JSON list of C-alpha atoms in Angstrom, two decimals:
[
{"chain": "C", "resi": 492, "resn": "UNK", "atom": "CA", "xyz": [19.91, 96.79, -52.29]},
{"chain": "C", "resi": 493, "resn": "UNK", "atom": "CA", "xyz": [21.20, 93.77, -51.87]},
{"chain": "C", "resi": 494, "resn": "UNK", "atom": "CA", "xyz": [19.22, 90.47, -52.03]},
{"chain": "C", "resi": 495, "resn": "UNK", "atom": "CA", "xyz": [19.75, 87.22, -49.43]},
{"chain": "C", "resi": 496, "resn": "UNK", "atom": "CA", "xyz": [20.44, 84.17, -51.00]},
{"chain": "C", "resi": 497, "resn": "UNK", "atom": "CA", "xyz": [18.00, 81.47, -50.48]},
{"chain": "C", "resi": 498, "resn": "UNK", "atom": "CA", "xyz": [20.05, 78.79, -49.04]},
{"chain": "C", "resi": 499, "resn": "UNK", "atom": "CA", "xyz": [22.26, 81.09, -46.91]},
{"chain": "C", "resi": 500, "resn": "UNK", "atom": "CA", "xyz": [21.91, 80.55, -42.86]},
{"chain": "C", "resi": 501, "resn": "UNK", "atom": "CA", "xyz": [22.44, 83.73, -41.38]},
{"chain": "C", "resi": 502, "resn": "UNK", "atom": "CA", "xyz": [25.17, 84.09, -38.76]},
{"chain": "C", "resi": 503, "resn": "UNK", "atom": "CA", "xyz": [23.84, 82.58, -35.61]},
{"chain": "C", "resi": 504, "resn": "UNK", "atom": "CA", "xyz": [24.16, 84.62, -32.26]},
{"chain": "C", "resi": 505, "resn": "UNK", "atom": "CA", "xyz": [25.41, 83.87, -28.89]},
{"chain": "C", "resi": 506, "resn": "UNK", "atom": "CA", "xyz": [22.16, 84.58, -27.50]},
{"chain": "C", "resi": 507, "resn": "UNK", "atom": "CA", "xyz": [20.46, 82.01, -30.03]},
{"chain": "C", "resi": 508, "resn": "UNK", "atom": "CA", "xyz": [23.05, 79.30, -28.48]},
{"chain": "C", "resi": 509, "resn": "UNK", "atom": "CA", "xyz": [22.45, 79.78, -24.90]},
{"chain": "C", "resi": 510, "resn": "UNK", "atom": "CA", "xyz": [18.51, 79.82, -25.67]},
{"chain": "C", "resi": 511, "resn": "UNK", "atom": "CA", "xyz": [18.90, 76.55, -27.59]},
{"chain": "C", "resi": 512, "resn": "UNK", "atom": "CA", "xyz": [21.11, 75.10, -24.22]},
{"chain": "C", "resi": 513, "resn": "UNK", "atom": "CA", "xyz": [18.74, 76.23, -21.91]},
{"chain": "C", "resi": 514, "resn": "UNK", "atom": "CA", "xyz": [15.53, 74.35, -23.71]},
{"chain": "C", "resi": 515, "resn": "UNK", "atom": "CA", "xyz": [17.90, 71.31, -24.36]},
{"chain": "C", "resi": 516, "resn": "UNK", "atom": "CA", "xyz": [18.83, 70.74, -20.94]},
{"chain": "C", "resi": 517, "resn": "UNK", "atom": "CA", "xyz": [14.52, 71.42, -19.62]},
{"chain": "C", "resi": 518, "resn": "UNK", "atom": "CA", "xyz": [13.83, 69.23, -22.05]},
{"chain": "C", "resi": 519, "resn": "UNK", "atom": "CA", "xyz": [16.76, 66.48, -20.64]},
{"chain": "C", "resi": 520, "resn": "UNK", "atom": "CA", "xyz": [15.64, 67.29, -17.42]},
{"chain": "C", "resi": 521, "resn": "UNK", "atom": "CA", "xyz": [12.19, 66.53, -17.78]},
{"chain": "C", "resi": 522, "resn": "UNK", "atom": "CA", "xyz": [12.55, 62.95, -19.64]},
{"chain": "C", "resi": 523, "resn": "UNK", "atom": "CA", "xyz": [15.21, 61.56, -17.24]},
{"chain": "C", "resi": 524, "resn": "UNK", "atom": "CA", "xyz": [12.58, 62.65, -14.23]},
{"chain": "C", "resi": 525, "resn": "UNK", "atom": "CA", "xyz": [9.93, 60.61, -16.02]},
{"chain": "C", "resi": 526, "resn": "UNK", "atom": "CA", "xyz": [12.66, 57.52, -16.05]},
{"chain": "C", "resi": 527, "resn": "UNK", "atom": "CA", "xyz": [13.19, 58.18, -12.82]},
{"chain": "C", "resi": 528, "resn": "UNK", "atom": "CA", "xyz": [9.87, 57.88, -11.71]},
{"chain": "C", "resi": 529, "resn": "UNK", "atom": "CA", "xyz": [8.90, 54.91, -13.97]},
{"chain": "C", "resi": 530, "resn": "UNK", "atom": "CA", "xyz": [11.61, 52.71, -12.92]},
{"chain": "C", "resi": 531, "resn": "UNK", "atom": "CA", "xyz": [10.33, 53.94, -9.01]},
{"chain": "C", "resi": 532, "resn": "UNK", "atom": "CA", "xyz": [6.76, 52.72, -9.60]},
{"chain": "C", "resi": 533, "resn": "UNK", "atom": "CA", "xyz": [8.29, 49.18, -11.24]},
{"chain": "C", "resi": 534, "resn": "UNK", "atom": "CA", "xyz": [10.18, 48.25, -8.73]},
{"chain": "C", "resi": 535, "resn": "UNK", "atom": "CA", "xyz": [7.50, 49.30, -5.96]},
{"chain": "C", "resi": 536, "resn": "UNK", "atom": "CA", "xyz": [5.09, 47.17, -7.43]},
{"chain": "C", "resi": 537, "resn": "UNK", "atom": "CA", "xyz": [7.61, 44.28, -8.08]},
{"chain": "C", "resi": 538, "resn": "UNK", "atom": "CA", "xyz": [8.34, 44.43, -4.22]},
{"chain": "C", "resi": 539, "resn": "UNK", "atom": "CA", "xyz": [3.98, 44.26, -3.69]},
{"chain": "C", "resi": 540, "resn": "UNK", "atom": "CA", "xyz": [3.68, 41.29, -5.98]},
{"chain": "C", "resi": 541, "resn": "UNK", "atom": "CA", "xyz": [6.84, 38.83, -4.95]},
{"chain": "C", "resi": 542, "resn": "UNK", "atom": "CA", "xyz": [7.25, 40.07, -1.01]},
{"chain": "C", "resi": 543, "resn": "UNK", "atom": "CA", "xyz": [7.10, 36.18, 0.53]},
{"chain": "C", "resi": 544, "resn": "UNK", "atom": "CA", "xyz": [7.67, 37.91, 3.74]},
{"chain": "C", "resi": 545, "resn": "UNK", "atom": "CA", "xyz": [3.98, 39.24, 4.16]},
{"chain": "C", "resi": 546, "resn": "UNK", "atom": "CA", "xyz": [2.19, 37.39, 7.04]},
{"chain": "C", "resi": 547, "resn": "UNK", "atom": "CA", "xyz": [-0.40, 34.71, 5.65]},
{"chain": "C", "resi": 548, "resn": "UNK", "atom": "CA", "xyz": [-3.45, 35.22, 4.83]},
{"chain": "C", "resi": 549, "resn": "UNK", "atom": "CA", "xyz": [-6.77, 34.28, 6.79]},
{"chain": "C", "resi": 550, "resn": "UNK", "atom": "CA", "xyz": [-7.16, 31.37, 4.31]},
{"chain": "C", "resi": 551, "resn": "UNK", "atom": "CA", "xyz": [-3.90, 30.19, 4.89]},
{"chain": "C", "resi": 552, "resn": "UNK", "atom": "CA", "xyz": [-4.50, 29.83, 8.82]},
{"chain": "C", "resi": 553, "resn": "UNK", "atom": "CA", "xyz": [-7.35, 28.31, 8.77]},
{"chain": "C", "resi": 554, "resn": "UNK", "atom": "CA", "xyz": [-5.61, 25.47, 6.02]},
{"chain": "C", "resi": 555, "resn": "UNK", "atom": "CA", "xyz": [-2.64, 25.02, 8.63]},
{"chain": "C", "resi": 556, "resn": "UNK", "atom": "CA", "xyz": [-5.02, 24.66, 11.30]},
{"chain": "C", "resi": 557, "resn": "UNK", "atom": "CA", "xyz": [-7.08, 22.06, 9.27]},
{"chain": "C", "resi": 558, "resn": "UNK", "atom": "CA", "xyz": [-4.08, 19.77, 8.05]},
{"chain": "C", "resi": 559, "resn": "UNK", "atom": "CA", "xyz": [-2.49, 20.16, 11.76]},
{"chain": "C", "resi": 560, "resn": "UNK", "atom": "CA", "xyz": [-6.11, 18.83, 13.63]},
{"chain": "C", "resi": 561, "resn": "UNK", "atom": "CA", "xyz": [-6.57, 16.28, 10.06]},
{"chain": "C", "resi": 562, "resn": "UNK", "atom": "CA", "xyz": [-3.03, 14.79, 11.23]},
{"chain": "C", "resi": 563, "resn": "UNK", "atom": "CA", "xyz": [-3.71, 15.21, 15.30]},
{"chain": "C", "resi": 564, "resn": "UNK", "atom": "CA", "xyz": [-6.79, 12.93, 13.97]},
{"chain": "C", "resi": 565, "resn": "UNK", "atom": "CA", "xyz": [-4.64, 10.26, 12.18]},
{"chain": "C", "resi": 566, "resn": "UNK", "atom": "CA", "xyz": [-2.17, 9.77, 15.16]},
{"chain": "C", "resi": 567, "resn": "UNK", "atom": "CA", "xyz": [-5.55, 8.99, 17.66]},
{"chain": "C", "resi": 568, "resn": "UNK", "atom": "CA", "xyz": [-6.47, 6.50, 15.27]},
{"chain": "C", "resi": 569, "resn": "UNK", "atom": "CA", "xyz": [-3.51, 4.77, 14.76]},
{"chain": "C", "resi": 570, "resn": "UNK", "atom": "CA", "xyz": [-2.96, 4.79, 18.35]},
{"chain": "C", "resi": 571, "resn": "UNK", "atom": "CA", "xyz": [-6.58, 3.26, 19.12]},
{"chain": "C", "resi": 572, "resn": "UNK", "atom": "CA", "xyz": [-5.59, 1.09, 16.06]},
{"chain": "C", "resi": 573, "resn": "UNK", "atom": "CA", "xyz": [-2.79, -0.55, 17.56]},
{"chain": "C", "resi": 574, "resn": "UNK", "atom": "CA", "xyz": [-4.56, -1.27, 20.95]},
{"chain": "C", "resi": 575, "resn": "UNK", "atom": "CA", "xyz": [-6.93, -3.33, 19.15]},
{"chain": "C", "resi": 576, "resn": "UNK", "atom": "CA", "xyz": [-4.18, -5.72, 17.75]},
{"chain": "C", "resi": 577, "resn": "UNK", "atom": "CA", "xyz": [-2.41, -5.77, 20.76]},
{"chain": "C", "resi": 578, "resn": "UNK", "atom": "CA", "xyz": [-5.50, -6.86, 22.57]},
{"chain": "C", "resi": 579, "resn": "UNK", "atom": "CA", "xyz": [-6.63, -9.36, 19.70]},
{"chain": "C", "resi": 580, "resn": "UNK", "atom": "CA", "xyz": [-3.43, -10.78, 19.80]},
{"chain": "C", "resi": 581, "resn": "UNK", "atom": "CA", "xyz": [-3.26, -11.47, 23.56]},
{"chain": "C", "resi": 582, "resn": "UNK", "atom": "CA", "xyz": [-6.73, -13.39, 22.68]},
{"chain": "C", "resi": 583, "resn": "UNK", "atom": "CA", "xyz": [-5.09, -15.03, 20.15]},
{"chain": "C", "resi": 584, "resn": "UNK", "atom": "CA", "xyz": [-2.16, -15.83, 22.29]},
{"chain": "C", "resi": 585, "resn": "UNK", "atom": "CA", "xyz": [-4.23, -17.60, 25.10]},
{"chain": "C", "resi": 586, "resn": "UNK", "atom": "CA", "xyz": [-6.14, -19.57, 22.26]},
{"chain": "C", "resi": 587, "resn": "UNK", "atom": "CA", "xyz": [-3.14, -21.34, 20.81]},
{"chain": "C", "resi": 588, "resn": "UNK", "atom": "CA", "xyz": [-1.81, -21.66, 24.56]},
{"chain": "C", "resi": 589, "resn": "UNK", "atom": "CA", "xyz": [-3.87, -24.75, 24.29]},
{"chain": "C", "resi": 590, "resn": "UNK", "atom": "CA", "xyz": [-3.71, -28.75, 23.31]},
{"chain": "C", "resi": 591, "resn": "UNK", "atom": "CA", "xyz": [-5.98, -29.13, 20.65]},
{"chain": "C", "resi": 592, "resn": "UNK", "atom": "CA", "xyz": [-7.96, -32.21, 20.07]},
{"chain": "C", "resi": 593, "resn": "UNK", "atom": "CA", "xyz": [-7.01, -33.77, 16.42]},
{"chain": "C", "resi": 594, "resn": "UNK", "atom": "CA", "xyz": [-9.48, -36.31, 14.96]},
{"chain": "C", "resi": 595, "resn": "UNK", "atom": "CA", "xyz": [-7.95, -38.22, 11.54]},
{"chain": "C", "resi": 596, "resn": "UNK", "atom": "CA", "xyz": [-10.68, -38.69, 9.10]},
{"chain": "C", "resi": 597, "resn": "UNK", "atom": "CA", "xyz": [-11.40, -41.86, 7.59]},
{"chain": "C", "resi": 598, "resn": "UNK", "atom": "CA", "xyz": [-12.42, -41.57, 3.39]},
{"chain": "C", "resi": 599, "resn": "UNK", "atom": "CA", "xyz": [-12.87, -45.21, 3.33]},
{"chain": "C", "resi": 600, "resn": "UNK", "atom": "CA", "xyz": [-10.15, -45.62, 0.81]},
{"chain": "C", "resi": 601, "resn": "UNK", "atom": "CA", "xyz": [-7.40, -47.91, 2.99]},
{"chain": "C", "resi": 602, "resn": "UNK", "atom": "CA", "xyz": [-5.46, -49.05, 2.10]},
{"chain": "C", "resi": 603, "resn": "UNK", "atom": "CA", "xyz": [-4.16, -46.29, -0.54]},
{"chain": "C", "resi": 604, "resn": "UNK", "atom": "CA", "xyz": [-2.29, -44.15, 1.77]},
{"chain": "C", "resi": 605, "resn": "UNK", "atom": "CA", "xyz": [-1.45, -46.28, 4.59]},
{"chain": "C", "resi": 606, "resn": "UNK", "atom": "CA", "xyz": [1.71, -44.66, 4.82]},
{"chain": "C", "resi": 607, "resn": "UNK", "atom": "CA", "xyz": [0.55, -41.07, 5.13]},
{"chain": "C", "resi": 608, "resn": "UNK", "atom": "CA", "xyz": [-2.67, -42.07, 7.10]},
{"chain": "C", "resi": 609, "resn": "UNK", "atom": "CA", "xyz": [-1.39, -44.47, 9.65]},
{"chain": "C", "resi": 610, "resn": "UNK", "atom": "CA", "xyz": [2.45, -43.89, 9.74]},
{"chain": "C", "resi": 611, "resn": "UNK", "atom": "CA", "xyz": [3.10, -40.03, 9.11]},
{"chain": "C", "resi": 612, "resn": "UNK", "atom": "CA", "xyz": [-0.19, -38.44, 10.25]},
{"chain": "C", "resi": 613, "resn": "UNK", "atom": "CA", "xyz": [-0.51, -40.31, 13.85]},
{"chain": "C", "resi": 614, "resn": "UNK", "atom": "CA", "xyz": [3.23, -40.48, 14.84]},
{"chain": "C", "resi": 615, "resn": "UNK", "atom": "CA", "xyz": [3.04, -36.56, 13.82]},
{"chain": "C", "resi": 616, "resn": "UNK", "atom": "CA", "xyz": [-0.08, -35.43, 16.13]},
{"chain": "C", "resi": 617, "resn": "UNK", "atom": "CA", "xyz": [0.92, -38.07, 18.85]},
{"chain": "C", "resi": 618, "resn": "UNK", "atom": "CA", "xyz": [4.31, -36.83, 19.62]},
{"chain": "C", "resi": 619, "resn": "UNK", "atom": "CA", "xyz": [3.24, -33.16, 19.33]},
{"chain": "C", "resi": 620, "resn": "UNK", "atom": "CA", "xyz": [3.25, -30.80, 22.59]},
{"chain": "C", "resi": 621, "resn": "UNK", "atom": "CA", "xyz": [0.02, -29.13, 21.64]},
{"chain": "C", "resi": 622, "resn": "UNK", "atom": "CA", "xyz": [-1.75, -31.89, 19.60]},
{"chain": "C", "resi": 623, "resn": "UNK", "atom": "CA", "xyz": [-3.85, -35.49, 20.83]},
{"chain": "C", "resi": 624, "resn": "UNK", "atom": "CA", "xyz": [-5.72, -37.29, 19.19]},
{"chain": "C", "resi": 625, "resn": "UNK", "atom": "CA", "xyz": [-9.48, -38.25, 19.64]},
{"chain": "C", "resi": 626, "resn": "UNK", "atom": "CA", "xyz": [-11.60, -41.28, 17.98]},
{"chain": "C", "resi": 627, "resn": "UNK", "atom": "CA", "xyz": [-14.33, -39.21, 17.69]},
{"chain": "C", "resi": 628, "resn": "UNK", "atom": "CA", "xyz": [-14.85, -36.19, 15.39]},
{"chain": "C", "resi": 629, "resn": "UNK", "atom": "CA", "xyz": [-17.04, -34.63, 17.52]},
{"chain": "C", "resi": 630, "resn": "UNK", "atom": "CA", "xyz": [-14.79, -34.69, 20.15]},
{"chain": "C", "resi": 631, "resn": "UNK", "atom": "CA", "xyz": [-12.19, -32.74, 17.98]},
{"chain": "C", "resi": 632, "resn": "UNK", "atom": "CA", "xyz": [-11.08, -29.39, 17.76]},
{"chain": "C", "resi": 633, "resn": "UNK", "atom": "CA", "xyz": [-9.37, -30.07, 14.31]},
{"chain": "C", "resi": 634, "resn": "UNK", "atom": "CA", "xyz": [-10.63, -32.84, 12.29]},
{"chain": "C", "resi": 635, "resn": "UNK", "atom": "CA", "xyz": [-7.38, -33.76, 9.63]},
{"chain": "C", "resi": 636, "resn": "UNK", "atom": "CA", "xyz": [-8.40, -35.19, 6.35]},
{"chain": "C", "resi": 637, "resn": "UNK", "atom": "CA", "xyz": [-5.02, -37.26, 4.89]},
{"chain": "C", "resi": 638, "resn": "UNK", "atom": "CA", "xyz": [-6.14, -37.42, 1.15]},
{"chain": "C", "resi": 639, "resn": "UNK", "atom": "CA", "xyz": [-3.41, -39.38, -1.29]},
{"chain": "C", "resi": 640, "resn": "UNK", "atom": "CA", "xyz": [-6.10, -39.09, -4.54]},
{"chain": "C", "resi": 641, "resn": "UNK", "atom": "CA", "xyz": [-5.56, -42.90, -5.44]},
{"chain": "C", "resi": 642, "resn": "UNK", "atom": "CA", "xyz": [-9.29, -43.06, -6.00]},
{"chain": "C", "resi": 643, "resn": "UNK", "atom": "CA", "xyz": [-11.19, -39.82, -5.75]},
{"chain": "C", "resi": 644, "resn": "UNK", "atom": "CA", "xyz": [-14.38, -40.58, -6.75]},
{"chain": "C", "resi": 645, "resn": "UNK", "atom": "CA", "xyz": [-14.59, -42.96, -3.99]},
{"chain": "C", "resi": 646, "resn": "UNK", "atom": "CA", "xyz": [-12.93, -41.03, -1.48]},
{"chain": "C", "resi": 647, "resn": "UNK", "atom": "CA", "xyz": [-15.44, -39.36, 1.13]},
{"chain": "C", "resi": 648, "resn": "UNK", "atom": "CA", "xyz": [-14.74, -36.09, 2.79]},
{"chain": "C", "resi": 649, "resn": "UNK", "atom": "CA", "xyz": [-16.10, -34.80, 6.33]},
{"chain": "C", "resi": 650, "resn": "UNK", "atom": "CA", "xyz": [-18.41, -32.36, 4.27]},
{"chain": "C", "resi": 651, "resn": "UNK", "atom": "CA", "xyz": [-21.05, -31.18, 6.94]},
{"chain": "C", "resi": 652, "resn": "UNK", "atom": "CA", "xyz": [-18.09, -30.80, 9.59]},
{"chain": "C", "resi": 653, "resn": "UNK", "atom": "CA", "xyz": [-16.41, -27.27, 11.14]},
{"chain": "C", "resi": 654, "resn": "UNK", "atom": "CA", "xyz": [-12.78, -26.76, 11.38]},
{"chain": "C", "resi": 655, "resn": "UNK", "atom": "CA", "xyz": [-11.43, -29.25, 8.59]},
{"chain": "C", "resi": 656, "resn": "UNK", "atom": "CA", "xyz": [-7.68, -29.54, 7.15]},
{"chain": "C", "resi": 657, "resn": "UNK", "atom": "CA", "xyz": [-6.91, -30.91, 4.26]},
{"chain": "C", "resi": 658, "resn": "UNK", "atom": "CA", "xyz": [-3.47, -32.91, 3.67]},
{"chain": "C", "resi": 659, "resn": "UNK", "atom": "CA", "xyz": [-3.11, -32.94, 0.34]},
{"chain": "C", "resi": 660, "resn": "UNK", "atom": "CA", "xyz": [-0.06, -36.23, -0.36]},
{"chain": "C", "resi": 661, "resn": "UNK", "atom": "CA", "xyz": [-1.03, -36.66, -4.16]},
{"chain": "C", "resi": 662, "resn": "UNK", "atom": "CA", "xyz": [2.16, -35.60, -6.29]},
{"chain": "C", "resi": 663, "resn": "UNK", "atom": "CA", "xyz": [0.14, -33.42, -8.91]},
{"chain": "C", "resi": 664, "resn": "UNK", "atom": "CA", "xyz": [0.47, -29.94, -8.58]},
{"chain": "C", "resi": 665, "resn": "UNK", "atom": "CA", "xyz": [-3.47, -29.62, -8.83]},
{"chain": "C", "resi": 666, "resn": "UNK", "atom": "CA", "xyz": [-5.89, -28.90, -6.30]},
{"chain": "C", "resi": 667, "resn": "UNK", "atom": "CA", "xyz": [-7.88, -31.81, -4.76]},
{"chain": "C", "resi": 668, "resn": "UNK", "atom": "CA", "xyz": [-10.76, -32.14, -6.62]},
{"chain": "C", "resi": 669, "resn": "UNK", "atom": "CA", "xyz": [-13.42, -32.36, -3.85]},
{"chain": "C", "resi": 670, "resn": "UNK", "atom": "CA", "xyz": [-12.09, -29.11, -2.02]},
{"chain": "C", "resi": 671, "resn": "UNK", "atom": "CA", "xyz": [-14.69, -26.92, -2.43]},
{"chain": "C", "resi": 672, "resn": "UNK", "atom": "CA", "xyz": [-17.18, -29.41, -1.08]},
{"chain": "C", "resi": 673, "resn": "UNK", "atom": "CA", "xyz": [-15.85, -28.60, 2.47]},
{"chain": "C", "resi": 674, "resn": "UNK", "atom": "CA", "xyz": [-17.92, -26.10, 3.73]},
{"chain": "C", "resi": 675, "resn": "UNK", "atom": "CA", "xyz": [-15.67, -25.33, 7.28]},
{"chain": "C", "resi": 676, "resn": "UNK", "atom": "CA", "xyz": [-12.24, -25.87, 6.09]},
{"chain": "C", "resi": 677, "resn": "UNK", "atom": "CA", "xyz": [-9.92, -23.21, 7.30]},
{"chain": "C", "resi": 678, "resn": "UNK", "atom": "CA", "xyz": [-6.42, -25.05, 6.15]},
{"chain": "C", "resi": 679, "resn": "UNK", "atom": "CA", "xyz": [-4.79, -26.88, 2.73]},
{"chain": "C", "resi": 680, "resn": "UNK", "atom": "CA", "xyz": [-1.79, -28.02, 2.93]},
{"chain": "C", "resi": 681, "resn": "UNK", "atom": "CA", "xyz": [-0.25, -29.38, -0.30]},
{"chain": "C", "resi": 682, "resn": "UNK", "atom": "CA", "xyz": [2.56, -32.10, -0.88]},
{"chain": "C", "resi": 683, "resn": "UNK", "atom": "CA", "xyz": [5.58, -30.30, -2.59]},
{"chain": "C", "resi": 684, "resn": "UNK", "atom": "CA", "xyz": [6.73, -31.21, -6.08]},
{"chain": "C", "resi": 685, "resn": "UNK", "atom": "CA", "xyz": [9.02, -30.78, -8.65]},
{"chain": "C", "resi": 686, "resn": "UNK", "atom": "CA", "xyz": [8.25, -30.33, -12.07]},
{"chain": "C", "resi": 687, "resn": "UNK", "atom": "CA", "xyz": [10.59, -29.83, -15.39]},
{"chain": "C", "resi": 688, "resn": "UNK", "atom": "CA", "xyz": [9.85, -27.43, -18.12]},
{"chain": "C", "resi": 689, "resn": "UNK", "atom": "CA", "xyz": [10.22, -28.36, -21.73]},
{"chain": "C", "resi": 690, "resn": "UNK", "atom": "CA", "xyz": [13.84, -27.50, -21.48]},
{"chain": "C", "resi": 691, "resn": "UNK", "atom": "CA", "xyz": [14.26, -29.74, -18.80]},
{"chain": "C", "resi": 692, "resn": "UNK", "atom": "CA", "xyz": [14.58, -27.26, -16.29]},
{"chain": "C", "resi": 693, "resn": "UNK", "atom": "CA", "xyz": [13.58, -27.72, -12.84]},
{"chain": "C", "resi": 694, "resn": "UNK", "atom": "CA", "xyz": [10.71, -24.80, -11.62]}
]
């Protein structure tokens, strides 16, 4: 009797083939329908998570409808807003629709300024549409102090009086001194200068 080799493959038989084809092809059949139905569910729930086109959310109204009544809010009150400066303006239109009574203060130090006191200052609020002058200060609207800083220390200013302007004629570029000792003064007007650097530059 004859024995079978041990690494011999017997011969293989049609039938064996097609079996083998049939359980390939079930086999390729059943992985490409899982593929199939992988790649399905992916792009479903891509389309769920990045759709833009969905209508907004309850949240989302009720922001809109804030910002749109926060901004209907602004508009009233920038409307009411500029009704109040038109108005004020109007009062202050009617105020300087006025001549105002101008009273030059004396600081006792003439003659050191006579120029800017007696010259400049009266020809200036004489010959001025809206301006006259008054002796008295009491009688003024606008009391003008004409201050030249020859002597400051003996210079007196209208301390304890409302409405004051300073004239500032002294050619330093620093404040006047005694300022801050008028109490009511709603104007300083300074003389202009120039001044050179150490490069001899004009600023």
């Amino acid at each position: 009797m004859a024995r079978r080799g041990m690494g011999r493959v017997g011969p293989v038989s049609p039938m064996n083939v097609g079996l083998f084809g049939i359980i390939g092809l079930v086999c390729f059949s059943s992985f490409f329908n899982i593929y199939l139905l992988s790649s399905w569910n992916n792009i479903s729930t891509t389309k769920t998570t990045h759709d833009d086109s969905r209508p907004p959310s309850v949240s989302d109204s009720q922001r809109v409808r804030f910002l749109a009544k926060e901004i209907e809010t602004m508009k009233n009150e920038q409307t009411i807003f500029r009704k109040e400066i038109i108005g004020q303006m109007h009062v202050l239109e009617k105020k300087i629709d006025r001549v105002f009574n101008v009273h030059l203060w004396d600081d006792s130090t003439l003659p050191h300024g006579y120029r800017e006191k007696k010259l400049y200052s009266i020809e200036g609020f004489s010959s001025h549409p809206r301006t006259t002058l008054v002796d008295s200060p009491e009688d003024a609207d606008l009391i003008v102090w004409v201050s030249v800083r020859s002597n400051t220390e003996a210079e007196i200013p209208p301390e304890n009086y409302s409405n004051v302007i300073l004239l500032d004629y002294a050619d330093g570029c620093t404040a006047h001194q005694k300022r801050e000792s008028l109490k009511h003064m709603i104007g300083y007007f300074k003389r202009s200068f120039v001044k050179r650097d150490k490069d001899s530059v004009y600023v």
